[in-house]
C-alpha cells in the first residue's frame, strides 16, 4: 500500500499523575470487560471499528473467548476502572488494541503505561513487534504510538463501522521501544 498519513500531533500539557493499579483481567471477569468496553464504545465510538449496539448484543461466550485468547489489562484508581488495553498473540508478533482511557484520566501518561505493559508482555512472549491500527486523525493515539517508536507498516485497514474511513496499521519494533 503506497499511501501514508502525514501527522504532526501537538503535545498537550501533562497533568499530575494519580496512582493507578494495572492488572490483567481473569477469565471470571468477563462481565467487567464487557461493561468497560461498552462504556468505551459509548464514549469514543468513532475511533473504534465497532459500535456499542453491535457489541452489546454479543453473548457471554464472546467475552469469555476474548479473555481466553487475549490479555486485557485494566487500570484502576481505587475501585474505579480508568482504562484498558488488549494484547492478542499472532504468529511472530503481538497485536495491541481496545486502548481506552477514561476522559477524566487522560494526558497523565496512563495510556503510555498500559501500552508499555503490553510491550513488556509481548517481549516476554518473544514477539519482535507489537502492531496496532489507528485512525490517522486520532492525534493522541498517533502521538503515543510514535513516542513508542511505532512506524506505519504501509497497510491501510478498511473500517466496518462506520464504513469508508481507513485505519493505518503501525508497528512498534520491540527492540527499539522504551522499557517500563
Ligand atoms: C488515545 C488515548 C488512549 C491517550 O490516552 P492518555 O492517557 O491521555 O495518553 P498519555 O497521557 O499516555 O499520552 C500519550 C501521548 O499522547 C499525547 N497526547 C495525549 N492526549 C493528546 C491530545 N489530546 N493531543 C495530542 N497529543 C496527546 C501525549 O502528549 C503523549 O505524548 P508523548 O508520549 O510524546 O508525551 C486517549 O485519548 C483515549 O482513550 N482516547 C479515546 C480512545 C482512543 O482513541 N483509543 C485509541 C484507539 S487506536
PDB file of C-alpha atoms and ligand atoms in Angstrom:
ATOM      1  CA  UNK A   1       0.000   0.000   0.000  1.00  0.00           C
ATOM      2  CA  UNK A   2       1.507   3.299  -1.005  1.00  0.00           C
ATOM      3  CA  UNK A   3      -0.490   5.798   0.982  1.00  0.00           C
ATOM      4  CA  UNK A   4       0.976   7.041   4.225  1.00  0.00           C
ATOM      5  CA  UNK A   5      -0.512   9.567   6.592  1.00  0.00           C
ATOM      6  CA  UNK A   6       1.464  12.674   7.500  1.00  0.00           C
ATOM      7  CA  UNK A   7       0.728  13.549  11.089  1.00  0.00           C
ATOM      8  CA  UNK A   8       2.328  16.047  13.448  1.00  0.00           C
ATOM      9  CA  UNK A   9       0.263  15.914  16.654  1.00  0.00           C
ATOM     10  CA  UNK A  10       0.764  18.615  19.245  1.00  0.00           C
ATOM     11  CA  UNK A  11       1.554  17.653  22.810  1.00  0.00           C
ATOM     12  CA  UNK A  12      -0.978  18.634  25.499  1.00  0.00           C
ATOM     13  CA  UNK A  13       0.222  19.856  28.873  1.00  0.00           C
ATOM     14  CA  UNK A  14       0.921  16.882  31.148  1.00  0.00           C
ATOM     15  CA  UNK A  15      -1.371  16.637  34.212  1.00  0.00           C
ATOM     16  CA  UNK A  16      -0.204  15.306  37.610  1.00  0.00           C
ATOM     17  CA  UNK A  17      -0.036  11.505  37.653  1.00  0.00           C
ATOM     18  CA  UNK A  18      -2.514   9.870  40.091  1.00  0.00           C
ATOM     19  CA  UNK A  19      -1.870   6.357  41.396  1.00  0.00           C
ATOM     20  CA  UNK A  20      -3.342   3.663  39.195  1.00  0.00           C
ATOM     21  CA  UNK A  21      -3.040  -0.071  39.601  1.00  0.00           C
ATOM     22  CA  UNK A  22      -2.748  -2.074  36.406  1.00  0.00           C
ATOM     23  CA  UNK A  23      -3.900  -5.687  36.452  1.00  0.00           C
ATOM     24  CA  UNK A  24      -4.740  -8.320  33.871  1.00  0.00           C
ATOM     25  CA  UNK A  25      -8.367  -9.447  33.928  1.00  0.00           C
ATOM     26  CA  UNK A  26      -9.041 -13.012  34.996  1.00  0.00           C
ATOM     27  CA  UNK A  27     -11.370 -15.230  32.903  1.00  0.00           C
ATOM     28  CA  UNK A  28     -14.143 -14.858  35.503  1.00  0.00           C
ATOM     29  CA  UNK A  29     -14.090 -11.080  34.983  1.00  0.00           C
ATOM     30  CA  UNK A  30     -15.633 -11.189  31.501  1.00  0.00           C
ATOM     31  CA  UNK A  31     -18.616  -9.075  32.581  1.00  0.00           C
ATOM     32  CA  UNK A  32     -16.268  -6.277  33.734  1.00  0.00           C
ATOM     33  CA  UNK A  33     -14.580  -6.443  30.326  1.00  0.00           C
ATOM     34  CA  UNK A  34     -17.977  -6.206  28.634  1.00  0.00           C
ATOM     35  CA  UNK A  35     -19.030  -3.277  30.802  1.00  0.00           C
ATOM     36  CA  UNK A  36     -15.789  -1.349  30.218  1.00  0.00           C
ATOM     37  CA  UNK A  37     -15.721  -1.983  26.505  1.00  0.00           C
ATOM     38  CA  UNK A  38     -19.348  -0.900  26.049  1.00  0.00           C
ATOM     39  CA  UNK A  39     -18.617   2.194  28.116  1.00  0.00           C
ATOM     40  CA  UNK A  40     -15.570   2.983  25.933  1.00  0.00           C
ATOM     41  CA  UNK A  41     -17.589   2.492  22.744  1.00  0.00           C
ATOM     42  CA  UNK A  42     -20.337   4.711  24.138  1.00  0.00           C
ATOM     43  CA  UNK A  43     -17.838   7.465  24.928  1.00  0.00           C
ATOM     44  CA  UNK A  44     -15.495   7.223  21.946  1.00  0.00           C
ATOM     45  CA  UNK A  45     -17.224   5.012  19.412  1.00  0.00           C
ATOM     46  CA  UNK A  46     -15.925   6.947  16.412  1.00  0.00           C
ATOM     47  CA  UNK A  47     -12.295   5.882  16.970  1.00  0.00           C
ATOM     48  CA  UNK A  48     -13.061   2.172  17.243  1.00  0.00           C
ATOM     49  CA  UNK A  49     -14.068  -0.183  14.475  1.00  0.00           C
ATOM     50  CA  UNK A  50     -17.164  -1.300  16.372  1.00  0.00           C
ATOM     51  CA  UNK A  51     -20.480   0.009  17.607  1.00  0.00           C
ATOM     52  CA  UNK A  52     -21.917  -0.213  21.144  1.00  0.00           C
ATOM     53  CA  UNK A  53     -25.157  -1.616  19.705  1.00  0.00           C
ATOM     54  CA  UNK A  54     -23.399  -4.497  17.939  1.00  0.00           C
ATOM     55  CA  UNK A  55     -21.165  -5.422  20.865  1.00  0.00           C
ATOM     56  CA  UNK A  56     -23.983  -5.088  23.424  1.00  0.00           C
ATOM     57  CA  UNK A  57     -25.796  -7.859  21.556  1.00  0.00           C
ATOM     58  CA  UNK A  58     -22.856 -10.291  21.778  1.00  0.00           C
ATOM     59  CA  UNK A  59     -23.335 -13.303  24.099  1.00  0.00           C
ATOM     60  CA  UNK A  60     -21.312 -14.009  27.251  1.00  0.00           C
ATOM     61  CA  UNK A  61     -19.345 -16.627  25.302  1.00  0.00           C
ATOM     62  CA  UNK A  62     -17.894 -13.876  23.081  1.00  0.00           C
ATOM     63  CA  UNK A  63     -16.379 -12.039  26.071  1.00  0.00           C
ATOM     64  CA  UNK A  64     -15.195 -15.288  27.613  1.00  0.00           C
ATOM     65  CA  UNK A  65     -13.484 -16.132  24.320  1.00  0.00           C
ATOM     66  CA  UNK A  66     -11.768 -12.712  24.248  1.00  0.00           C
ATOM     67  CA  UNK A  67     -10.286 -13.392  27.684  1.00  0.00           C
ATOM     68  CA  UNK A  68      -9.269 -16.899  26.615  1.00  0.00           C
ATOM     69  CA  UNK A  69      -7.376 -15.666  23.547  1.00  0.00           C
ATOM     70  CA  UNK A  70      -6.145 -12.212  24.608  1.00  0.00           C
ATOM     71  CA  UNK A  71      -4.786 -10.492  27.684  1.00  0.00           C
ATOM     72  CA  UNK A  72      -6.665  -7.407  28.851  1.00  0.00           C
ATOM     73  CA  UNK A  73      -5.114  -5.046  31.373  1.00  0.00           C
ATOM     74  CA  UNK A  74      -7.333  -2.646  33.263  1.00  0.00           C
ATOM     75  CA  UNK A  75      -6.066   0.401  35.141  1.00  0.00           C
ATOM     76  CA  UNK A  76      -7.966   1.275  38.284  1.00  0.00           C
ATOM     77  CA  UNK A  77      -7.838   4.150  40.759  1.00  0.00           C
ATOM     78  CA  UNK A  78      -9.394   2.856  43.954  1.00  0.00           C
ATOM     79  CA  UNK A  79     -12.173   0.608  42.686  1.00  0.00           C
ATOM     80  CA  UNK A  80     -12.929   2.675  39.596  1.00  0.00           C
ATOM     81  CA  UNK A  81     -11.726   1.398  36.206  1.00  0.00           C
ATOM     82  CA  UNK A  82      -9.847   4.164  34.379  1.00  0.00           C
ATOM     83  CA  UNK A  83      -8.588   2.496  31.223  1.00  0.00           C
ATOM     84  CA  UNK A  84      -7.787  -0.679  29.362  1.00  0.00           C
ATOM     85  CA  UNK A  85      -5.656  -2.235  26.636  1.00  0.00           C
ATOM     86  CA  UNK A  86      -5.794  -5.603  24.887  1.00  0.00           C
ATOM     87  CA  UNK A  87      -2.938  -7.817  23.683  1.00  0.00           C
ATOM     88  CA  UNK A  88      -3.592 -10.634  21.209  1.00  0.00           C
ATOM     89  CA  UNK A  89      -0.824 -13.019  20.099  1.00  0.00           C
ATOM     90  CA  UNK A  90      -0.254 -13.676  16.425  1.00  0.00           C
ATOM     91  CA  UNK A  91       2.389 -15.640  14.584  1.00  0.00           C
ATOM     92  CA  UNK A  92       5.619 -13.735  15.363  1.00  0.00           C
ATOM     93  CA  UNK A  93       4.022 -10.536  16.548  1.00  0.00           C
ATOM     94  CA  UNK A  94       1.535  -9.214  19.043  1.00  0.00           C
ATOM     95  CA  UNK A  95      -1.456  -7.024  18.366  1.00  0.00           C
ATOM     96  CA  UNK A  96      -2.393  -4.179  20.700  1.00  0.00           C
ATOM     97  CA  UNK A  97      -5.934  -2.857  20.618  1.00  0.00           C
ATOM     98  CA  UNK A  98      -9.016  -1.648  22.507  1.00  0.00           C
ATOM     99  CA  UNK A  99      -6.855   1.068  24.081  1.00  0.00           C
ATOM    100  CA  UNK A 100      -9.066   3.428  26.022  1.00  0.00           C
ATOM    101  CA  UNK A 101      -8.625   5.854  28.926  1.00  0.00           C
ATOM    102  CA  UNK A 102     -11.496   7.435  30.811  1.00  0.00           C
ATOM    103  CA  UNK A 103     -11.719  11.116  29.751  1.00  0.00           C
ATOM    104  CA  UNK A 104     -11.054  12.260  33.361  1.00  0.00           C
ATOM    105  CA  UNK A 105      -7.768  10.348  33.442  1.00  0.00           C
ATOM    106  CA  UNK A 106      -6.301  11.412  30.119  1.00  0.00           C
ATOM    107  CA  UNK A 107      -2.991  13.231  29.420  1.00  0.00           C
ATOM    108  CA  UNK A 108      -1.420  11.814  32.580  1.00  0.00           C
ATOM    109  CA  UNK A 109       0.636   9.107  30.912  1.00  0.00           C
ATOM    110  CA  UNK A 110      -1.786   6.275  31.694  1.00  0.00           C
ATOM    111  CA  UNK A 111      -2.170   5.071  28.097  1.00  0.00           C
ATOM    112  CA  UNK A 112       1.609   5.031  27.841  1.00  0.00           C
ATOM    113  CA  UNK A 113       1.833   2.866  30.984  1.00  0.00           C
ATOM    114  CA  UNK A 114      -0.773   0.458  29.629  1.00  0.00           C
ATOM    115  CA  UNK A 115       0.954   0.226  26.254  1.00  0.00           C
ATOM    116  CA  UNK A 116       4.314  -0.419  27.933  1.00  0.00           C
ATOM    117  CA  UNK A 117       2.663  -3.176  29.974  1.00  0.00           C
ATOM    118  CA  UNK A 118       1.549  -4.799  26.717  1.00  0.00           C
ATOM    119  CA  UNK A 119       5.007  -4.233  25.219  1.00  0.00           C
ATOM    120  CA  UNK A 120       6.714  -5.960  28.184  1.00  0.00           C
ATOM    121  CA  UNK A 121       4.302  -8.876  27.891  1.00  0.00           C
ATOM    122  CA  UNK A 122       4.988  -9.148  24.153  1.00  0.00           C
ATOM    123  CA  UNK A 123       8.745  -9.112  24.810  1.00  0.00           C
ATOM    124  CA  UNK A 124       8.426 -11.904  27.365  1.00  0.00           C
ATOM    125  CA  UNK A 125       6.497 -13.962  24.818  1.00  0.00           C
ATOM    126  CA  UNK A 126       9.285 -13.485  22.270  1.00  0.00           C
ATOM    127  CA  UNK A 127       7.430 -11.203  19.865  1.00  0.00           C
ATOM    128  CA  UNK A 128       9.567  -8.920  17.736  1.00  0.00           C
ATOM    129  CA  UNK A 129       6.893  -6.274  17.245  1.00  0.00           C
ATOM    130  CA  UNK A 130       3.594  -5.003  18.546  1.00  0.00           C
ATOM    131  CA  UNK A 131       1.141  -3.880  15.904  1.00  0.00           C
ATOM    132  CA  UNK A 132      -1.985  -1.827  16.146  1.00  0.00           C
ATOM    133  CA  UNK A 133      -4.182   0.265  13.905  1.00  0.00           C
ATOM    134  CA  UNK A 134      -5.299   3.833  14.322  1.00  0.00           C
ATOM    135  CA  UNK A 135      -7.258   6.496  12.508  1.00  0.00           C
ATOM    136  CA  UNK A 136      -4.720   8.967  11.082  1.00  0.00           C
ATOM    137  CA  UNK A 137      -6.561  11.935  12.626  1.00  0.00           C
ATOM    138  CA  UNK A 138      -6.552  10.411  16.135  1.00  0.00           C
ATOM    139  CA  UNK A 139      -3.802  12.745  17.306  1.00  0.00           C
ATOM    140  CA  UNK A 140      -3.367  11.472  20.890  1.00  0.00           C
ATOM    141  CA  UNK A 141      -3.139   7.843  19.788  1.00  0.00           C
ATOM    142  CA  UNK A 142      -0.807   8.586  16.878  1.00  0.00           C
ATOM    143  CA  UNK A 143       1.441  10.652  19.128  1.00  0.00           C
ATOM    144  CA  UNK A 144       1.534   7.883  21.722  1.00  0.00           C
ATOM    145  CA  UNK A 145       2.373   5.201  19.159  1.00  0.00           C
ATOM    146  CA  UNK A 146       5.076   7.380  17.612  1.00  0.00           C
ATOM    147  CA  UNK A 147       6.642   8.079  21.004  1.00  0.00           C
ATOM    148  CA  UNK A 148       6.911   4.308  21.485  1.00  0.00           C
ATOM    149  CA  UNK A 149       8.780   4.040  18.180  1.00  0.00           C
ATOM    150  CA  UNK A 150       5.850   2.951  16.004  1.00  0.00           C
ATOM    151  CA  UNK A 151       6.135   3.270  12.255  1.00  0.00           C
ATOM    152  CA  UNK A 152       3.391   2.743   9.667  1.00  0.00           C
ATOM    153  CA  UNK A 153       3.555  -0.715   8.071  1.00  0.00           C
ATOM    154  CA  UNK A 154       2.000   0.689   4.908  1.00  0.00           C
ATOM    155  CA  UNK A 155      -1.174  -1.339   5.346  1.00  0.00           C
ATOM    156  CA  UNK A 156      -4.412   0.611   5.302  1.00  0.00           C
ATOM    157  CA  UNK A 157      -7.194  -1.197   7.099  1.00  0.00           C
ATOM    158  CA  UNK A 158     -10.770  -0.631   5.915  1.00  0.00           C
ATOM    159  CA  UNK A 159     -13.258   0.028   8.697  1.00  0.00           C
ATOM    160  CA  UNK A 160     -16.557  -1.739   9.130  1.00  0.00           C
ATOM    161  CA  UNK A 161     -18.039   0.815  11.479  1.00  0.00           C
ATOM    162  CA  UNK A 162     -18.553   3.396  10.203  1.00  0.00           C
ATOM    163  CA  UNK A 163     -17.554   2.373   6.689  1.00  0.00           C
ATOM    164  CA  UNK A 164     -15.383   4.490   4.343  1.00  0.00           C
ATOM    165  CA  UNK A 165     -12.721   5.605   6.854  1.00  0.00           C
ATOM    166  CA  UNK A 166      -9.335   3.868   6.735  1.00  0.00           C
ATOM    167  CA  UNK A 167      -7.157   2.984   9.697  1.00  0.00           C
ATOM    168  CA  UNK A 168      -3.386   2.925   9.344  1.00  0.00           C
ATOM    169  CA  UNK A 169      -1.546  -0.042  10.772  1.00  0.00           C
ATOM    170  CA  UNK A 170       1.507   0.825  12.857  1.00  0.00           C
ATOM    171  CA  UNK A 171       4.239  -1.426  14.210  1.00  0.00           C
ATOM    172  CA  UNK A 172       6.373  -0.903  17.303  1.00  0.00           C
ATOM    173  CA  UNK A 173       9.708  -2.743  16.919  1.00  0.00           C
ATOM    174  CA  UNK A 174      10.194  -4.096  20.436  1.00  0.00           C
ATOM    175  CA  UNK A 175      13.979  -3.882  20.270  1.00  0.00           C
ATOM    176  CA  UNK A 176      13.669  -0.084  19.993  1.00  0.00           C
ATOM    177  CA  UNK A 177      10.712   0.555  22.285  1.00  0.00           C
ATOM    178  CA  UNK A 178      11.381   2.151  25.702  1.00  0.00           C
ATOM    179  CA  UNK A 179      11.081  -0.109  28.753  1.00  0.00           C
ATOM    180  CA  UNK A 180       8.744   0.494  31.707  1.00  0.00           C
TER     181      UNK A 180
HETATM  182  C1  LIG B   1      -5.578   7.953  22.940  1.00  0.00           C
HETATM  183  C2  LIG B   1      -5.685   7.837  24.454  1.00  0.00           C
HETATM  184  C3  LIG B   1      -5.701   6.356  24.803  1.00  0.00           C
HETATM  185  C4  LIG B   1      -4.474   8.523  25.107  1.00  0.00           C
HETATM  186  O1  LIG B   1      -4.587   8.325  26.490  1.00  0.00           O
HETATM  187  P1  LIG B   1      -3.786   9.250  27.537  1.00  0.00           P
HETATM  188  O2  LIG B   1      -3.726   8.512  28.831  1.00  0.00           O
HETATM  189  O3  LIG B   1      -4.354  10.595  27.541  1.00  0.00           O
HETATM  190  O4  LIG B   1      -2.338   9.292  26.856  1.00  0.00           O
HETATM  191  P2  LIG B   1      -0.982   9.633  27.612  1.00  0.00           P
HETATM  192  O5  LIG B   1      -1.242  10.633  28.686  1.00  0.00           O
HETATM  193  O6  LIG B   1      -0.308   8.354  27.986  1.00  0.00           O
HETATM  194  O7  LIG B   1      -0.181  10.364  26.480  1.00  0.00           O
HETATM  195  C5  LIG B   1       0.399   9.609  25.443  1.00  0.00           C
HETATM  196  C6  LIG B   1       0.916  10.562  24.396  1.00  0.00           C
HETATM  197  O8  LIG B   1      -0.197  11.118  23.715  1.00  0.00           O
HETATM  198  C7  LIG B   1      -0.115  12.523  23.759  1.00  0.00           C
HETATM  199  N1  LIG B   1      -1.473  13.029  23.871  1.00  0.00           N
HETATM  200  C8  LIG B   1      -2.374  12.706  24.806  1.00  0.00           C
HETATM  201  N2  LIG B   1      -3.508  13.423  24.585  1.00  0.00           N
HETATM  202  C9  LIG B   1      -3.256  14.204  23.497  1.00  0.00           C
HETATM  203  C10 LIG B   1      -4.027  15.155  22.777  1.00  0.00           C
HETATM  204  N3  LIG B   1      -5.282  15.465  23.153  1.00  0.00           N
HETATM  205  N4  LIG B   1      -3.470  15.747  21.677  1.00  0.00           N
HETATM  206  C11 LIG B   1      -2.211  15.427  21.292  1.00  0.00           C
HETATM  207  N5  LIG B   1      -1.441  14.528  21.937  1.00  0.00           N
HETATM  208  C12 LIG B   1      -1.958  13.928  23.027  1.00  0.00           C
HETATM  209  C13 LIG B   1       0.722  12.834  24.983  1.00  0.00           C
HETATM  210  O9  LIG B   1       1.369  14.078  24.880  1.00  0.00           O
HETATM  211  C14 LIG B   1       1.719  11.723  24.976  1.00  0.00           C
HETATM  212  O10 LIG B   1       2.760  12.005  24.056  1.00  0.00           O
HETATM  213  P3  LIG B   1       4.279  11.794  24.483  1.00  0.00           P
HETATM  214  O11 LIG B   1       4.399  10.329  24.840  1.00  0.00           O
HETATM  215  O12 LIG B   1       5.022  12.165  23.266  1.00  0.00           O
HETATM  216  O13 LIG B   1       4.486  12.689  25.675  1.00  0.00           O
HETATM  217  C15 LIG B   1      -6.977   8.536  24.997  1.00  0.00           C
HETATM  218  O14 LIG B   1      -7.009   9.851  24.497  1.00  0.00           O
HETATM  219  C16 LIG B   1      -8.262   7.815  24.622  1.00  0.00           C
HETATM  220  O15 LIG B   1      -8.692   6.896  25.328  1.00  0.00           O
HETATM  221  N6  LIG B   1      -8.883   8.237  23.505  1.00  0.00           N
HETATM  222  C17 LIG B   1     -10.132   7.601  23.050  1.00  0.00           C
HETATM  223  C18 LIG B   1      -9.911   6.166  22.604  1.00  0.00           C
HETATM  224  C19 LIG B   1      -8.794   6.040  21.607  1.00  0.00           C
HETATM  225  O16 LIG B   1      -8.557   6.910  20.781  1.00  0.00           O
HETATM  226  N7  LIG B   1      -8.090   4.884  21.663  1.00  0.00           N
HETATM  227  C20 LIG B   1      -7.021   4.577  20.735  1.00  0.00           C
HETATM  228  C21 LIG B   1      -7.570   3.886  19.543  1.00  0.00           C
HETATM  229  S1  LIG B   1      -6.270   3.473  18.411  1.00  0.00           S
END
